[in-house]
Amino acid sequence: MMKPKILISKCIEHCQCRYDGTMIKSDFVQMLKPFVEFITVCPEVEMGLSIPRQSLRLIYHEGNIQLIESIDGQDHTEKMNAFIRDFPLEQLNIHGSILKNRSPSCGISSVKTYSSHGKVPALAFKSVGMFARALQNHYEDLPIEDEGRLSNYVIRDHFLTSIFTLARFNPLNHHELVEFHSQNKYLLMAYHQKNQKIMGRIVANHENLSFEAVKKTYYIYLKGVFLEPVHPGKNENVILHMFGYFSQQLSIEERNFYLEQIKLYRQHKLPFPALMAMMYSWIIRFDVEYLKQQTIFEPYPKEILNLRDSGKERI
Ligand code: SF4
């Protein structure tokens, strides 16, 4: 499997480059290391600041956001803008990004914003870090998360599913594109049934477009599939579709038991992977080859599946 390319804030498990010379520990990032290709960036150090240094903050001044030193108020806005201008965003070819939360440079949301330097209370609204905003603007259709939000199981599962599916997409010819679409059928259906149907028509290529043109259009829709997290109701729809493959071969007790489990899932009393594991045992028993190949059963390596949920962050 091709490894997803992920741009990551360098201070997360890669370097002691925070303003106070520390590094952020992250079990999740440690676990990901063998499975993804990390590209690191520390905008503050790479634009010329030292380690350690004074902490920075965002201030709102006459309708603009500026990046200044928290105590002395020295303005680094232009330096950061120049760094962003020179940063090779175009050439990164990433599948997603993990940034440090709440940082005035890297935070993707909830960054405290002030009226000035010094001892003043934070303003009522929060902002986005300067580098994070540039990244979000450039890669508006890619998954960009912060390490805080990724402690939430639903957000993490969505992020991992997105980056590994995007990384898997590398068809070399029309046959491989058809295969990709077929193996991802239920995953795409769960996330975005409308796009899944459109993508089917793109693969059918009734207009006889070149393979490269078809591949490019397909990838745009693939990225669109993951813009929103999967809704439990859509998961249920997909489960019922797959259940139809062998429900007639099951006993009435088995059928009723499974329908009861689906109900529990709907009521948030059973996790989706438990429902899928039961389903997969029948796929093996009845040897349904088409379903065995479906990526929805393992959208990312099982070594990084972890149901732990901080419950802190919400989508
Ligand atoms: S949050 Fe971003 S700018 Fe700050 S230390 Fe980490 S990588 Fe560097």
PDB file of C-alpha atoms and ligand atoms in Angstrom:
ATOM      1  CA  MET A   1       0.000   0.000   0.000  1.00  0.00           C
ATOM      2  CA  MET A   2       1.235   3.467  -0.832  1.00  0.00           C
ATOM      3  CA  LYS A   3       1.898   5.459   2.326  1.00  0.00           C
ATOM      4  CA  PRO A   4      -0.185   8.630   2.744  1.00  0.00           C
ATOM      5  CA  LYS A   5       1.944  11.783   2.643  1.00  0.00           C
ATOM      6  CA  ILE A   6       1.129  13.892   5.669  1.00  0.00           C
ATOM      7  CA  LEU A   7       2.377  17.387   6.443  1.00  0.00           C
ATOM      8  CA  ILE A   8       2.861  17.640  10.199  1.00  0.00           C
ATOM      9  CA  SER A   9       3.798  20.376  12.649  1.00  0.00           C
ATOM     10  CA  LYS A  10       7.383  19.514  13.477  1.00  0.00           C
ATOM     11  CA  CYS A  11       6.903  20.005  17.221  1.00  0.00           C
ATOM     12  CA  ILE A  12       4.587  16.960  17.325  1.00  0.00           C
ATOM     13  CA  GLU A  13       6.839  13.985  18.001  1.00  0.00           C
ATOM     14  CA  HIS A  14       9.586  15.206  15.655  1.00  0.00           C
ATOM     15  CA  CYS A  15      11.528  18.090  17.216  1.00  0.00           C
ATOM     16  CA  GLN A  16      11.844  20.145  20.403  1.00  0.00           C
ATOM     17  CA  CYS A  17      11.068  23.316  18.502  1.00  0.00           C
ATOM     18  CA  ARG A  18       8.228  24.885  20.518  1.00  0.00           C
ATOM     19  CA  TYR A  19       8.751  28.381  21.911  1.00  0.00           C
ATOM     20  CA  ASP A  20       9.877  26.850  25.228  1.00  0.00           C
ATOM     21  CA  GLY A  21      12.110  24.212  23.654  1.00  0.00           C
ATOM     22  CA  THR A  22       9.714  21.316  24.229  1.00  0.00           C
ATOM     23  CA  MET A  23       8.105  18.750  21.954  1.00  0.00           C
ATOM     24  CA  ILE A  24       4.476  17.556  21.953  1.00  0.00           C
ATOM     25  CA  LYS A  25       4.143  13.867  22.762  1.00  0.00           C
ATOM     26  CA  SER A  26       1.530  12.006  20.746  1.00  0.00           C
ATOM     27  CA  ASP A  27       0.982   8.253  20.952  1.00  0.00           C
ATOM     28  CA  PHE A  28      -1.168   8.494  17.847  1.00  0.00           C
ATOM     29  CA  VAL A  29       1.580  10.102  15.749  1.00  0.00           C
ATOM     30  CA  GLN A  30       4.111   7.601  17.097  1.00  0.00           C
ATOM     31  CA  MET A  31       1.809   4.765  16.047  1.00  0.00           C
ATOM     32  CA  LEU A  32       1.346   6.310  12.592  1.00  0.00           C
ATOM     33  CA  LYS A  33       5.051   6.657  11.864  1.00  0.00           C
ATOM     34  CA  PRO A  34       5.563   3.259  10.161  1.00  0.00           C
ATOM     35  CA  PHE A  35       2.420   3.689   8.058  1.00  0.00           C
ATOM     36  CA  VAL A  36       2.657   7.227   6.657  1.00  0.00           C
ATOM     37  CA  GLU A  37       5.299   9.464   5.170  1.00  0.00           C
ATOM     38  CA  PHE A  38       5.586  12.540   7.359  1.00  0.00           C
ATOM     39  CA  ILE A  39       6.778  15.847   5.920  1.00  0.00           C
ATOM     40  CA  THR A  40       7.623  18.171   8.804  1.00  0.00           C
ATOM     41  CA  VAL A  41       7.363  21.928   9.019  1.00  0.00           C
ATOM     42  CA  CYS A  42       7.903  24.450  11.811  1.00  0.00           C
ATOM     43  CA  PRO A  43       6.895  27.807  10.330  1.00  0.00           C
ATOM     44  CA  GLU A  44       8.160  29.854  13.292  1.00  0.00           C
ATOM     45  CA  VAL A  45      11.667  28.364  13.281  1.00  0.00           C
ATOM     46  CA  GLU A  46      11.865  28.162   9.491  1.00  0.00           C
ATOM     47  CA  MET A  47      11.025  31.847   9.185  1.00  0.00           C
ATOM     48  CA  GLY A  48      14.008  32.622  11.399  1.00  0.00           C
ATOM     49  CA  LEU A  49      12.954  32.572  15.062  1.00  0.00           C
ATOM     50  CA  SER A  50      15.121  30.854  17.655  1.00  0.00           C
ATOM     51  CA  ILE A  51      14.503  27.993  20.099  1.00  0.00           C
ATOM     52  CA  PRO A  52      13.611  28.946  22.776  1.00  0.00           C
ATOM     53  CA  ARG A  53      11.837  32.193  21.921  1.00  0.00           C
ATOM     54  CA  GLN A  54       9.089  34.399  23.198  1.00  0.00           C
ATOM     55  CA  SER A  55       5.638  32.926  22.634  1.00  0.00           C
ATOM     56  CA  LEU A  56       3.643  34.481  19.804  1.00  0.00           C
ATOM     57  CA  ARG A  57       0.003  35.466  19.709  1.00  0.00           C
ATOM     58  CA  LEU A  58      -2.564  36.615  17.186  1.00  0.00           C
ATOM     59  CA  ILE A  59      -3.923  40.091  17.577  1.00  0.00           C
ATOM     60  CA  TYR A  60      -6.889  41.657  15.842  1.00  0.00           C
ATOM     61  CA  HIS A  61      -5.960  45.131  14.741  1.00  0.00           C
ATOM     62  CA  GLU A  62      -8.060  47.399  12.491  1.00  0.00           C
ATOM     63  CA  GLY A  63      -9.721  44.480  10.771  1.00  0.00           C
ATOM     64  CA  ASN A  64      -6.504  42.511  10.285  1.00  0.00           C
ATOM     65  CA  ILE A  65      -4.932  39.600  12.114  1.00  0.00           C
ATOM     66  CA  GLN A  66      -1.283  40.055  13.056  1.00  0.00           C
ATOM     67  CA  LEU A  67       1.303  37.726  14.561  1.00  0.00           C
ATOM     68  CA  ILE A  68       3.217  39.364  17.386  1.00  0.00           C
ATOM     69  CA  GLU A  69       5.406  38.482  20.370  1.00  0.00           C
ATOM     70  CA  SER A  70       3.216  38.066  23.438  1.00  0.00           C
ATOM     71  CA  ILE A  71       5.337  40.158  25.830  1.00  0.00           C
ATOM     72  CA  ASP A  72       7.229  42.723  23.732  1.00  0.00           C
ATOM     73  CA  GLY A  73       4.773  43.015  20.876  1.00  0.00           C
ATOM     74  CA  GLN A  74       7.373  42.688  18.106  1.00  0.00           C
ATOM     75  CA  ASP A  75       5.468  42.107  14.875  1.00  0.00           C
ATOM     76  CA  HIS A  76       6.297  38.963  12.854  1.00  0.00           C
ATOM     77  CA  THR A  77       3.343  39.130  10.458  1.00  0.00           C
ATOM     78  CA  GLU A  78       5.396  40.074   7.408  1.00  0.00           C
ATOM     79  CA  LYS A  79       8.015  37.432   8.185  1.00  0.00           C
ATOM     80  CA  MET A  80       5.298  34.771   8.353  1.00  0.00           C
ATOM     81  CA  ASN A  81       3.676  36.033   5.158  1.00  0.00           C
ATOM     82  CA  ALA A  82       7.037  35.818   3.387  1.00  0.00           C
ATOM     83  CA  PHE A  83       7.582  32.291   4.705  1.00  0.00           C
ATOM     84  CA  ILE A  84       4.135  31.242   3.441  1.00  0.00           C
ATOM     85  CA  ARG A  85       4.803  32.837   0.019  1.00  0.00           C
ATOM     86  CA  ASP A  86       8.056  30.869  -0.337  1.00  0.00           C
ATOM     87  CA  PHE A  87       6.750  27.607   1.094  1.00  0.00           C
ATOM     88  CA  PRO A  88       6.341  25.062  -1.737  1.00  0.00           C
ATOM     89  CA  LEU A  89       2.679  24.270  -1.070  1.00  0.00           C
ATOM     90  CA  GLU A  90       2.179  23.402  -4.761  1.00  0.00           C
ATOM     91  CA  GLN A  91       4.760  20.645  -4.797  1.00  0.00           C
ATOM     92  CA  LEU A  92       3.839  18.888  -1.559  1.00  0.00           C
ATOM     93  CA  ASN A  93       1.364  16.428  -3.120  1.00  0.00           C
ATOM     94  CA  ILE A  94       0.071  15.559   0.321  1.00  0.00           C
ATOM     95  CA  HIS A  95      -2.984  13.505   1.267  1.00  0.00           C
ATOM     96  CA  GLY A  96      -3.627  15.381   4.526  1.00  0.00           C
ATOM     97  CA  SER A  97      -2.090  17.246   7.409  1.00  0.00           C
ATOM     98  CA  ILE A  98      -1.807  17.097  11.209  1.00  0.00           C
ATOM     99  CA  LEU A  99      -1.113  20.434  12.859  1.00  0.00           C
ATOM    100  CA  LYS A 100      -0.538  21.596  16.421  1.00  0.00           C
ATOM    101  CA  ASN A 101      -3.748  22.787  17.984  1.00  0.00           C
ATOM    102  CA  ARG A 102      -4.301  26.319  19.252  1.00  0.00           C
ATOM    103  CA  SER A 103      -0.965  27.590  17.896  1.00  0.00           C
ATOM    104  CA  PRO A 104      -1.030  31.123  16.397  1.00  0.00           C
ATOM    105  CA  SER A 105       0.920  29.680  13.462  1.00  0.00           C
ATOM    106  CA  CYS A 106      -0.379  26.109  13.096  1.00  0.00           C
ATOM    107  CA  GLY A 107      -3.784  26.004  14.832  1.00  0.00           C
ATOM    108  CA  ILE A 108      -6.612  25.101  12.437  1.00  0.00           C
ATOM    109  CA  SER A 109      -9.272  26.654  14.725  1.00  0.00           C
ATOM    110  CA  SER A 110      -9.871  27.885  18.269  1.00  0.00           C
ATOM    111  CA  VAL A 111      -6.720  30.026  18.387  1.00  0.00           C
ATOM    112  CA  LYS A 112      -6.963  32.665  21.100  1.00  0.00           C
ATOM    113  CA  THR A 113      -6.920  36.177  19.700  1.00  0.00           C
ATOM    114  CA  TYR A 114      -6.058  39.354  21.573  1.00  0.00           C
ATOM    115  CA  SER A 115      -6.329  43.106  21.173  1.00  0.00           C
ATOM    116  CA  SER A 116      -2.629  43.706  21.888  1.00  0.00           C
ATOM    117  CA  HIS A 117       0.490  42.242  23.498  1.00  0.00           C
ATOM    118  CA  GLY A 118       0.949  42.129  27.251  1.00  0.00           C
ATOM    119  CA  LYS A 119      -1.485  41.239  30.004  1.00  0.00           C
ATOM    120  CA  VAL A 120      -4.831  41.677  28.293  1.00  0.00           C
ATOM    121  CA  PRO A 121      -7.733  39.224  28.207  1.00  0.00           C
ATOM    122  CA  ALA A 122      -8.383  37.226  25.037  1.00  0.00           C
ATOM    123  CA  LEU A 123     -11.110  38.540  22.740  1.00  0.00           C
ATOM    124  CA  ALA A 124     -14.461  36.790  22.553  1.00  0.00           C
ATOM    125  CA  PHE A 125     -13.766  35.226  19.145  1.00  0.00           C
ATOM    126  CA  LYS A 126     -11.064  32.773  18.103  1.00  0.00           C
ATOM    127  CA  SER A 127      -9.061  32.595  14.896  1.00  0.00           C
ATOM    128  CA  VAL A 128      -6.998  30.280  12.705  1.00  0.00           C
ATOM    129  CA  GLY A 129      -3.182  30.197  12.819  1.00  0.00           C
ATOM    130  CA  MET A 130      -1.512  32.054   9.963  1.00  0.00           C
ATOM    131  CA  PHE A 131       0.231  29.063   8.389  1.00  0.00           C
ATOM    132  CA  ALA A 132      -2.800  26.833   8.963  1.00  0.00           C
ATOM    133  CA  ARG A 133      -5.011  29.315   7.119  1.00  0.00           C
ATOM    134  CA  ALA A 134      -2.699  29.313   4.104  1.00  0.00           C
ATOM    135  CA  LEU A 135      -2.684  25.508   4.095  1.00  0.00           C
ATOM    136  CA  GLN A 136      -6.472  25.327   4.418  1.00  0.00           C
ATOM    137  CA  ASN A 137      -6.896  27.810   1.557  1.00  0.00           C
ATOM    138  CA  HIS A 138      -4.575  25.869  -0.704  1.00  0.00           C
ATOM    139  CA  TYR A 139      -5.818  22.367   0.173  1.00  0.00           C
ATOM    140  CA  GLU A 140      -9.453  23.127   0.919  1.00  0.00           C
ATOM    141  CA  ASP A 141     -10.547  19.638  -0.177  1.00  0.00           C
ATOM    142  CA  LEU A 142      -7.987  17.657   1.845  1.00  0.00           C
ATOM    143  CA  PRO A 143      -8.267  16.440   5.442  1.00  0.00           C
ATOM    144  CA  ILE A 144      -6.432  18.864   7.730  1.00  0.00           C
ATOM    145  CA  GLU A 145      -6.713  18.118  11.433  1.00  0.00           C
ATOM    146  CA  ASP A 146      -5.071  19.079  14.686  1.00  0.00           C
ATOM    147  CA  GLU A 147      -3.655  16.641  17.208  1.00  0.00           C
ATOM    148  CA  GLY A 148      -6.241  17.631  19.817  1.00  0.00           C
ATOM    149  CA  ARG A 149      -9.252  16.778  17.649  1.00  0.00           C
ATOM    150  CA  LEU A 150      -7.677  13.472  16.641  1.00  0.00           C
ATOM    151  CA  SER A 151      -8.119  12.196  20.190  1.00  0.00           C
ATOM    152  CA  ASN A 152     -11.796  11.859  19.304  1.00  0.00           C
ATOM    153  CA  TYR A 153     -12.513   8.438  17.767  1.00  0.00           C
ATOM    154  CA  VAL A 154     -15.036   9.634  15.149  1.00  0.00           C
ATOM    155  CA  ILE A 155     -12.764  12.434  13.929  1.00  0.00           C
ATOM    156  CA  ARG A 156      -9.717  10.131  13.921  1.00  0.00           C
ATOM    157  CA  ASP A 157     -11.542   7.367  12.036  1.00  0.00           C
ATOM    158  CA  HIS A 158     -12.730   9.871   9.433  1.00  0.00           C
ATOM    159  CA  PHE A 159      -9.229  11.315   9.043  1.00  0.00           C
ATOM    160  CA  LEU A 160      -7.548   7.908   8.701  1.00  0.00           C
ATOM    161  CA  THR A 161     -10.162   6.605   6.274  1.00  0.00           C
ATOM    162  CA  SER A 162      -9.731   9.730   4.137  1.00  0.00           C
ATOM    163  CA  ILE A 163      -5.925   9.771   3.955  1.00  0.00           C
ATOM    164  CA  PHE A 164      -5.526   6.040   3.314  1.00  0.00           C
ATOM    165  CA  THR A 165      -8.231   5.961   0.648  1.00  0.00           C
ATOM    166  CA  LEU A 166      -6.719   8.985  -1.111  1.00  0.00           C
ATOM    167  CA  ALA A 167      -3.254   7.385  -0.928  1.00  0.00           C
ATOM    168  CA  ARG A 168      -4.592   4.103  -2.350  1.00  0.00           C
ATOM    169  CA  PHE A 169      -5.896   5.944  -5.371  1.00  0.00           C
ATOM    170  CA  ASN A 170      -3.203   5.516  -7.967  1.00  0.00           C
ATOM    171  CA  PRO A 171      -4.692   3.631 -10.927  1.00  0.00           C
ATOM    172  CA  LEU A 172      -2.288   3.163 -13.831  1.00  0.00           C
ATOM    173  CA  ASN A 173      -4.949   2.250 -16.356  1.00  0.00           C
ATOM    174  CA  HIS A 174      -8.704   2.026 -16.810  1.00  0.00           C
ATOM    175  CA  HIS A 175      -8.858  -1.533 -15.514  1.00  0.00           C
ATOM    176  CA  GLU A 176      -7.255  -0.468 -12.203  1.00  0.00           C
ATOM    177  CA  LEU A 177      -9.649   2.475 -11.934  1.00  0.00           C
ATOM    178  CA  VAL A 178     -12.638   0.134 -12.367  1.00  0.00           C
ATOM    179  CA  GLU A 179     -11.136  -2.143  -9.701  1.00  0.00           C
ATOM    180  CA  PHE A 180     -10.629   0.787  -7.301  1.00  0.00           C
ATOM    181  CA  HIS A 181     -14.199   1.947  -7.744  1.00  0.00           C
ATOM    182  CA  SER A 182     -15.540  -1.552  -7.267  1.00  0.00           C
ATOM    183  CA  GLN A 183     -13.511  -2.305  -4.115  1.00  0.00           C
ATOM    184  CA  ASN A 184     -14.488   1.023  -2.548  1.00  0.00           C
ATOM    185  CA  LYS A 185     -18.159   0.795  -3.513  1.00  0.00           C
ATOM    186  CA  TYR A 186     -19.586   0.491   0.006  1.00  0.00           C
ATOM    187  CA  LEU A 187     -17.100   2.876   1.587  1.00  0.00           C
ATOM    188  CA  LEU A 188     -18.018   5.562  -0.955  1.00  0.00           C
ATOM    189  CA  MET A 189     -21.701   4.783  -0.545  1.00  0.00           C
ATOM    190  CA  ALA A 190     -21.443   5.220   3.220  1.00  0.00           C
ATOM    191  CA  TYR A 191     -19.742   8.588   2.898  1.00  0.00           C
ATOM    192  CA  HIS A 192     -21.426  10.146  -0.095  1.00  0.00           C
ATOM    193  CA  GLN A 193     -23.921   8.149  -2.139  1.00  0.00           C
ATOM    194  CA  LYS A 194     -24.451  10.975  -4.637  1.00  0.00           C
ATOM    195  CA  ASN A 195     -20.731  11.245  -5.440  1.00  0.00           C
ATOM    196  CA  GLN A 196     -20.428   7.457  -5.569  1.00  0.00           C
ATOM    197  CA  LYS A 197     -23.009   7.349  -8.381  1.00  0.00           C
ATOM    198  CA  ILE A 198     -21.378  10.236 -10.246  1.00  0.00           C
ATOM    199  CA  MET A 199     -18.002   8.500  -9.912  1.00  0.00           C
ATOM    200  CA  GLY A 200     -19.533   5.356 -11.396  1.00  0.00           C
ATOM    201  CA  ARG A 201     -20.524   7.382 -14.464  1.00  0.00           C
ATOM    202  CA  ILE A 202     -17.043   8.934 -14.634  1.00  0.00           C
ATOM    203  CA  VAL A 203     -15.519   5.429 -14.657  1.00  0.00           C
ATOM    204  CA  ALA A 204     -17.969   4.291 -17.362  1.00  0.00           C
ATOM    205  CA  ASN A 205     -16.539   7.126 -19.503  1.00  0.00           C
ATOM    206  CA  HIS A 206     -19.283   7.295 -22.127  1.00  0.00           C
ATOM    207  CA  GLU A 207     -17.623  10.453 -23.517  1.00  0.00           C
ATOM    208  CA  ASN A 208     -14.454   8.504 -24.399  1.00  0.00           C
ATOM    209  CA  LEU A 209     -12.164  10.921 -22.570  1.00  0.00           C
ATOM    210  CA  SER A 210      -8.483  10.153 -22.105  1.00  0.00           C
ATOM    211  CA  PHE A 211      -7.567   8.003 -19.094  1.00  0.00           C
ATOM    212  CA  GLU A 212      -5.661  10.921 -17.509  1.00  0.00           C
ATOM    213  CA  ALA A 213      -8.714  13.201 -17.800  1.00  0.00           C
ATOM    214  CA  VAL A 214     -10.985  10.545 -16.282  1.00  0.00           C
ATOM    215  CA  LYS A 215      -8.537   9.894 -13.446  1.00  0.00           C
ATOM    216  CA  LYS A 216      -8.232  13.599 -12.656  1.00  0.00           C
ATOM    217  CA  THR A 217     -11.997  14.144 -12.532  1.00  0.00           C
ATOM    218  CA  TYR A 218     -12.494  10.991 -10.473  1.00  0.00           C
ATOM    219  CA  TYR A 219      -9.934  12.210  -7.891  1.00  0.00           C
ATOM    220  CA  ILE A 220     -11.736  15.547  -7.503  1.00  0.00           C
ATOM    221  CA  TYR A 221     -14.942  13.692  -6.611  1.00  0.00           C
ATOM    222  CA  LEU A 222     -13.047  11.258  -4.390  1.00  0.00           C
ATOM    223  CA  LYS A 223     -11.724  14.151  -2.310  1.00  0.00           C
ATOM    224  CA  GLY A 224     -15.261  15.547  -2.181  1.00  0.00           C
ATOM    225  CA  VAL A 225     -16.509  12.270  -0.703  1.00  0.00           C
ATOM    226  CA  PHE A 226     -14.552  12.885   2.499  1.00  0.00           C
ATOM    227  CA  LEU A 227     -15.423  16.511   3.097  1.00  0.00           C
ATOM    228  CA  GLU A 228     -18.081  15.442   5.587  1.00  0.00           C
ATOM    229  CA  PRO A 229     -17.784  12.626   8.163  1.00  0.00           C
ATOM    230  CA  VAL A 230     -19.928   9.570   7.665  1.00  0.00           C
ATOM    231  CA  HIS A 231     -23.347   9.739   9.275  1.00  0.00           C
ATOM    232  CA  PRO A 232     -24.510   6.692  11.330  1.00  0.00           C
ATOM    233  CA  GLY A 233     -27.677   6.528   9.224  1.00  0.00           C
ATOM    234  CA  LYS A 234     -25.584   6.125   6.065  1.00  0.00           C
ATOM    235  CA  ASN A 235     -23.525   3.363   7.673  1.00  0.00           C
ATOM    236  CA  GLU A 236     -26.766   1.599   8.469  1.00  0.00           C
ATOM    237  CA  ASN A 237     -27.904   1.907   4.864  1.00  0.00           C
ATOM    238  CA  VAL A 238     -24.672   0.290   3.662  1.00  0.00           C
ATOM    239  CA  ILE A 239     -24.906  -2.498   6.237  1.00  0.00           C
ATOM    240  CA  LEU A 240     -28.419  -3.340   5.053  1.00  0.00           C
ATOM    241  CA  HIS A 241     -27.251  -3.381   1.416  1.00  0.00           C
ATOM    242  CA  MET A 242     -24.506  -5.889   2.242  1.00  0.00           C
ATOM    243  CA  PHE A 243     -26.798  -7.881   4.516  1.00  0.00           C
ATOM    244  CA  GLY A 244     -28.994  -8.484   1.463  1.00  0.00           C
ATOM    245  CA  TYR A 245     -26.241 -10.692  -0.053  1.00  0.00           C
ATOM    246  CA  PHE A 246     -26.901 -13.542   2.360  1.00  0.00           C
ATOM    247  CA  SER A 247     -29.800 -12.682   4.633  1.00  0.00           C
ATOM    248  CA  GLN A 248     -31.874 -15.444   3.014  1.00  0.00           C
ATOM    249  CA  GLN A 249     -29.220 -17.999   3.947  1.00  0.00           C
ATOM    250  CA  LEU A 250     -29.359 -17.064   7.628  1.00  0.00           C
ATOM    251  CA  SER A 251     -31.797 -18.501  10.146  1.00  0.00           C
ATOM    252  CA  ILE A 252     -34.627 -16.294  11.368  1.00  0.00           C
ATOM    253  CA  GLU A 253     -32.910 -16.099  14.781  1.00  0.00           C
ATOM    254  CA  GLU A 254     -29.648 -14.932  13.185  1.00  0.00           C
ATOM    255  CA  ARG A 255     -31.462 -12.356  11.064  1.00  0.00           C
ATOM    256  CA  ASN A 256     -33.443 -11.007  13.999  1.00  0.00           C
ATOM    257  CA  PHE A 257     -30.357 -10.924  16.185  1.00  0.00           C
ATOM    258  CA  TYR A 258     -28.448  -8.888  13.605  1.00  0.00           C
ATOM    259  CA  LEU A 259     -31.315  -6.473  13.059  1.00  0.00           C
ATOM    260  CA  GLU A 260     -31.391  -6.006  16.832  1.00  0.00           C
ATOM    261  CA  GLN A 261     -27.647  -5.185  16.765  1.00  0.00           C
ATOM    262  CA  ILE A 262     -28.247  -2.590  14.034  1.00  0.00           C
ATOM    263  CA  LYS A 263     -30.861  -1.019  16.272  1.00  0.00           C
ATOM    264  CA  LEU A 264     -28.340  -0.886  19.132  1.00  0.00           C
ATOM    265  CA  TYR A 265     -25.843   0.799  16.803  1.00  0.00           C
ATOM    266  CA  ARG A 266     -28.498   3.362  15.871  1.00  0.00           C
ATOM    267  CA  GLN A 267     -28.991   4.053  19.582  1.00  0.00           C
ATOM    268  CA  HIS A 268     -25.217   4.522  20.078  1.00  0.00           C
ATOM    269  CA  LYS A 269     -25.034   1.370  22.210  1.00  0.00           C
ATOM    270  CA  LEU A 270     -22.828  -0.643  19.839  1.00  0.00           C
ATOM    271  CA  PRO A 271     -19.771   0.546  17.865  1.00  0.00           C
ATOM    272  CA  PHE A 272     -19.781   0.247  14.090  1.00  0.00           C
ATOM    273  CA  PRO A 273     -16.691  -2.057  13.978  1.00  0.00           C
ATOM    274  CA  ALA A 274     -18.619  -4.632  16.083  1.00  0.00           C
ATOM    275  CA  LEU A 275     -21.431  -4.634  13.521  1.00  0.00           C
ATOM    276  CA  MET A 276     -18.923  -4.969  10.702  1.00  0.00           C
ATOM    277  CA  ALA A 277     -17.078  -7.854  12.391  1.00  0.00           C
ATOM    278  CA  MET A 278     -20.327  -9.836  12.654  1.00  0.00           C
ATOM    279  CA  MET A 279     -21.063  -9.108   9.011  1.00  0.00           C
ATOM    280  CA  TYR A 280     -17.593 -10.192   7.950  1.00  0.00           C
ATOM    281  CA  SER A 281     -17.935 -13.556   9.699  1.00  0.00           C
ATOM    282  CA  TRP A 282     -20.907 -14.296   7.401  1.00  0.00           C
ATOM    283  CA  ILE A 283     -18.999 -13.080   4.365  1.00  0.00           C
ATOM    284  CA  ILE A 284     -16.341 -15.677   5.165  1.00  0.00           C
ATOM    285  CA  ARG A 285     -18.933 -18.372   5.911  1.00  0.00           C
ATOM    286  CA  PHE A 286     -20.808 -17.821   2.635  1.00  0.00           C
ATOM    287  CA  ASP A 287     -17.642 -16.981   0.715  1.00  0.00           C
ATOM    288  CA  VAL A 288     -18.903 -13.737  -0.848  1.00  0.00           C
ATOM    289  CA  GLU A 289     -15.763 -12.748  -2.757  1.00  0.00           C
ATOM    290  CA  TYR A 290     -17.058  -9.329  -3.847  1.00  0.00           C
ATOM    291  CA  LEU A 291     -17.683  -8.256  -0.265  1.00  0.00           C
ATOM    292  CA  LYS A 292     -14.388  -9.713   0.990  1.00  0.00           C
ATOM    293  CA  GLN A 293     -12.569  -7.151  -1.164  1.00  0.00           C
ATOM    294  CA  GLN A 294     -14.528  -4.162   0.115  1.00  0.00           C
ATOM    295  CA  THR A 295     -12.247  -1.582   1.727  1.00  0.00           C
ATOM    296  CA  ILE A 296     -14.963  -0.541   4.159  1.00  0.00           C
ATOM    297  CA  PHE A 297     -13.951  -3.533   6.287  1.00  0.00           C
ATOM    298  CA  GLU A 298     -10.397  -2.241   6.689  1.00  0.00           C
ATOM    299  CA  PRO A 299     -10.105   1.317   5.345  1.00  0.00           C
ATOM    300  CA  TYR A 300      -6.720   1.714   7.069  1.00  0.00           C
ATOM    301  CA  PRO A 301      -4.244  -0.708   8.651  1.00  0.00           C
ATOM    302  CA  LYS A 302      -5.818  -2.498  11.606  1.00  0.00           C
ATOM    303  CA  GLU A 303      -2.646  -1.868  13.636  1.00  0.00           C
ATOM    304  CA  ILE A 304      -3.709   1.770  13.967  1.00  0.00           C
ATOM    305  CA  LEU A 305      -7.359   1.113  14.788  1.00  0.00           C
ATOM    306  CA  ASN A 306      -7.997   2.344  18.313  1.00  0.00           C
ATOM    307  CA  LEU A 307     -11.494   2.858  19.681  1.00  0.00           C
ATOM    308  CA  ARG A 308     -10.265   5.070  22.519  1.00  0.00           C
ATOM    309  CA  ASP A 309     -12.140   8.355  22.564  1.00  0.00           C
ATOM    310  CA  SER A 310     -11.294  11.422  24.606  1.00  0.00           C
ATOM    311  CA  GLY A 311     -14.853  12.636  24.114  1.00  0.00           C
ATOM    312  CA  LYS A 312     -13.414  16.162  24.242  1.00  0.00           C
ATOM    313  CA  GLU A 313     -13.660  17.389  20.698  1.00  0.00           C
ATOM    314  CA  ARG A 314     -16.770  17.341  18.577  1.00  0.00           C
ATOM    315  CA  ILE A 315     -17.132  17.698  14.835  1.00  0.00           C
TER     316      ILE A 315
HETATM  317  S1  SF4 B   1       3.071  24.858  16.506  1.00  0.00           S
HETATM  318 FE1  SF4 B   1       3.946  25.086  14.477  1.00  0.00          FE
HETATM  319  S2  SF4 B   1       5.195  26.935  14.603  1.00  0.00           S
HETATM  320 FE2  SF4 B   1       4.751  26.299  16.701  1.00  0.00          FE
HETATM  321  S3  SF4 B   1       6.474  25.039  17.283  1.00  0.00           S
HETATM  322 FE3  SF4 B   1       4.926  23.685  16.476  1.00  0.00          FE
HETATM  323  S4  SF4 B   1       5.464  23.476  14.336  1.00  0.00           S
HETATM  324 FE4  SF4 B   1       6.550  25.242  15.078  1.00  0.00          FE
END
